[in-house]
Coordinates of C-alpha atoms in Angstrom, one line a residue:
D1 CA 105.8 150.7 78.9
R2 CA 108.3 151.2 81.6
D3 CA 107.6 151.7 85.3
V4 CA 109.5 153.7 87.9
T5 CA 112.3 151.2 88.0
G6 CA 112.9 151.6 84.3
V7 CA 112.0 148.0 83.6
Q8 CA 109.7 147.3 80.7
T9 CA 106.3 145.9 81.7
C10 CA 103.8 143.9 79.7
A11 CA 100.3 142.6 80.3
L12 CA 100.9 139.0 79.2
P13 CA 104.1 137.2 78.3
I14 CA 102.2 135.2 75.6
S15 CA 102.6 138.1 73.2
L16 CA 106.3 137.6 73.2
V17 CA 106.3 134.0 71.8
R18 CA 105.4 132.3 68.6
S19 CA 103.1 129.4 67.8
R20 CA 104.9 126.3 69.2
V21 CA 106.1 126.8 72.8
L22 CA 107.9 124.2 74.9
V23 CA 107.6 125.0 78.6
V24 CA 110.1 123.2 80.8
S25 CA 109.3 123.2 84.5
A26 CA 110.4 120.8 87.3
S27 CA 108.3 118.8 89.7
M28 CA 110.2 120.3 92.7
G29 CA 107.2 121.5 94.7
A30 CA 104.1 123.0 93.1
G31 CA 105.3 126.6 92.4
H32 CA 107.3 126.0 89.2
D33 CA 104.7 123.5 87.8
G34 CA 101.8 125.8 88.7
A35 CA 103.3 128.7 86.7
A36 CA 104.1 126.4 83.8
R37 CA 100.6 124.9 83.6
E38 CA 99.0 128.3 83.7
L39 CA 101.3 129.5 80.9
V40 CA 100.4 126.5 78.8
R41 CA 96.7 127.2 79.4
R42 CA 97.0 130.8 78.4
L43 CA 99.0 130.0 75.3
R44 CA 96.5 127.4 74.1
A45 CA 93.6 129.8 74.8
E46 CA 95.3 132.2 72.5
G47 CA 95.4 129.6 69.8
D48 CA 99.1 128.7 70.1
E49 CA 100.5 125.2 70.6
A50 CA 102.2 124.6 73.9
E51 CA 103.5 121.6 75.8
M52 CA 104.9 121.2 79.3
R53 CA 107.9 118.9 80.1
D54 CA 109.5 118.0 83.5
F55 CA 113.2 119.0 83.6
L56 CA 113.9 116.2 86.1
L57 CA 113.1 113.6 83.4
S58 CA 116.0 115.0 81.3
A59 CA 118.7 113.7 83.6
P60 CA 120.1 110.2 83.1
M61 CA 120.4 107.3 85.6
H62 CA 117.4 108.5 87.7
V63 CA 119.3 111.6 88.8
G64 CA 116.1 113.7 88.6
A65 CA 114.3 111.3 90.9
L66 CA 117.2 111.5 93.3
M67 CA 117.1 115.3 93.2
K68 CA 113.4 115.3 94.0
S69 CA 113.6 112.8 96.8
S70 CA 116.6 114.6 98.3
Y71 CA 114.8 117.9 98.2
E72 CA 111.7 116.5 99.8
F73 CA 113.8 115.0 102.6
Q74 CA 115.7 118.2 103.1
M75 CA 112.5 120.3 103.3
K76 CA 110.9 117.9 105.7
Y77 CA 113.7 117.2 108.1
L78 CA 116.6 119.6 107.4
A79 CA 115.0 122.8 106.2
W80 CA 117.7 124.9 107.8
T81 CA 120.2 123.5 105.3
Y82 CA 118.2 124.8 102.5
D83 CA 118.6 128.3 103.9
I84 CA 122.3 127.8 104.3
T85 CA 122.6 126.7 100.6
Y86 CA 120.8 129.8 99.4
R87 CA 122.9 132.1 101.6
L88 CA 126.1 130.4 100.4
C89 CA 125.1 130.9 96.7
Y90 CA 124.3 134.6 97.3
R91 CA 127.6 135.2 99.1
M92 CA 129.7 133.0 96.8
P93 CA 128.1 133.3 93.3
A94 CA 131.2 131.8 91.7
L95 CA 129.9 128.4 92.9
C96 CA 127.0 128.6 90.5
P97 CA 128.6 128.4 87.1
P98 CA 130.1 124.9 87.9
I99 CA 126.7 123.7 88.9
G100 CA 125.3 125.0 85.6
H101 CA 128.1 123.3 83.6
L102 CA 127.4 120.0 85.4
M103 CA 123.7 120.1 84.8
A104 CA 124.3 121.0 81.1
R105 CA 126.5 117.9 80.7
L106 CA 123.8 115.8 82.4
T107 CA 120.7 117.2 80.7
G108 CA 121.7 119.3 77.7
H109 CA 121.4 116.5 75.2
R110 CA 117.9 115.6 76.3
L111 CA 116.7 119.2 76.2
L112 CA 118.0 119.5 72.7
E113 CA 116.2 116.4 71.7
W114 CA 112.9 117.8 73.2
A115 CA 113.3 121.0 71.3
E116 CA 113.8 119.1 68.0
E117 CA 111.1 116.6 68.6
Y118 CA 108.5 119.3 69.4
R119 CA 109.8 121.6 66.7
A120 CA 109.7 124.4 69.3
D121 CA 109.7 128.0 68.2
V122 CA 110.6 129.1 71.7
I123 CA 111.4 127.4 75.0
V124 CA 110.2 128.9 78.3
S125 CA 111.9 127.8 81.6
T126 CA 110.1 128.2 84.9
Y127 CA 112.9 126.5 86.9
P128 CA 116.4 127.8 87.7
L129 CA 118.4 124.8 86.6
T130 CA 116.5 124.6 83.4
T131 CA 117.4 128.3 82.8
V132 CA 121.1 127.8 83.3
V133 CA 121.2 124.8 81.0
L134 CA 119.3 126.5 78.3
G135 CA 121.5 129.6 78.6
H136 CA 124.6 127.4 78.4
L137 CA 123.3 125.7 75.3
R138 CA 122.3 129.0 73.7
Q139 CA 125.6 130.7 74.5
R140 CA 127.6 127.9 72.9
G141 CA 125.5 127.9 69.8
Q142 CA 124.1 124.4 70.3
L143 CA 120.5 125.7 70.6
D144 CA 119.0 127.9 67.9
V145 CA 115.7 128.3 69.5
A146 CA 114.8 131.5 71.4
T147 CA 114.7 131.0 75.2
I148 CA 112.7 132.8 77.8
N149 CA 113.3 132.7 81.6
F150 CA 110.2 133.0 83.7
I151 CA 111.2 133.9 87.3
T152 CA 108.6 132.7 89.7
D153 CA 110.2 134.2 92.8
F154 CA 110.6 137.8 94.1
G155 CA 114.2 137.0 95.0
V156 CA 116.5 136.4 92.1
H157 CA 118.8 133.6 93.1
P158 CA 122.2 133.5 91.3
L159 CA 121.0 130.4 89.5
W160 CA 117.9 132.1 88.2
T161 CA 119.6 134.0 85.4
H162 CA 122.1 133.3 82.6
P163 CA 123.7 135.6 80.0
G164 CA 122.7 133.2 77.3
I165 CA 119.0 133.5 77.8
D166 CA 117.2 135.8 75.4
L167 CA 114.6 137.3 77.7
N168 CA 113.8 137.3 81.4
L169 CA 110.2 137.6 82.6
A170 CA 109.4 138.3 86.3
V171 CA 106.3 138.6 88.5
H172 CA 107.2 142.2 89.5
A173 CA 109.3 145.1 88.2
R174 CA 111.9 144.8 91.0
P175 CA 113.0 141.2 90.3
A176 CA 112.9 142.0 86.6
A177 CA 115.3 144.8 87.1
N178 CA 117.5 142.6 89.3
A179 CA 117.5 139.9 86.6
E180 CA 118.4 142.3 83.9
A181 CA 121.3 143.7 86.0
K182 CA 122.6 140.2 86.8
S183 CA 122.3 138.7 83.3
G184 CA 122.8 141.7 81.0
R185 CA 119.8 140.5 79.1
P186 CA 116.4 142.2 78.6
A187 CA 113.7 141.7 81.3
M188 CA 110.0 142.5 81.5
A189 CA 107.6 142.4 84.4
S190 CA 104.6 140.3 83.3
G191 CA 102.9 139.7 86.6
P192 CA 102.3 136.4 88.3
M193 CA 101.4 133.4 86.3
V194 CA 98.4 132.3 88.4
S195 CA 95.3 130.4 87.5
P196 CA 92.1 132.5 87.3
R197 CA 90.6 130.1 89.9
F198 CA 92.5 132.3 92.4
G199 CA 91.0 135.5 91.1
A200 CA 87.9 135.4 93.2
P201 CA 87.8 135.0 97.0
H202 CA 86.2 131.9 98.5
D203 CA 84.0 131.8 101.6
R204 CA 86.3 130.7 104.4
A205 CA 83.6 129.0 106.5
A206 CA 82.3 127.1 103.5
T207 CA 85.7 126.0 102.4
R208 CA 86.5 124.8 106.0
S209 CA 83.3 122.8 105.9
E210 CA 84.1 121.2 102.6
L211 CA 87.6 120.2 103.8
G212 CA 86.2 118.8 107.1
L213 CA 88.0 121.4 109.2
A214 CA 86.8 122.9 112.4
P215 CA 85.8 126.6 112.4
T216 CA 88.9 127.4 114.4

């Protein structure tokens, strides 16, 4: 099906993958991991095999730990610099390919090892830097496994897409259309990858009481 934006939509992204799915996220905040965990849960519920890995563990010399601690420090004390970084990448997208090449040199070998060890039929990324590394490996013919980019944001950052990725999935038709235009690769709007625990509303007063919060 296609909606008014012309982007193909689907009910569940799990119909696009085969039996052994390697989902690579990053423990940079809860958003990427949350989507990855829910995807793994849905795949397993459908009878497929799925495993989640942390992209930060693919970098040598504790680079991943440094990235995580730097990000946490930045968001806690220098959040305004995060905004500047985003704006700079949007205005100067030529800065992004060198970042992708650097990350591919640092982490590409390990990602290839993960794919071989797990005997993955498909690899799904829920983190931008994972996406650019997988796209880089795919484009150069080093990775013969199909790759899917699951975009967790409504804004498609320049690092969120790569022309080497086989398929983009997005939470809404608009970012899907944006991803397809930027990457030249197919895109589908699958909806948010959210746990069913969030499907039913909770009583606000009861929840406040459970957490020991005042009514106000």
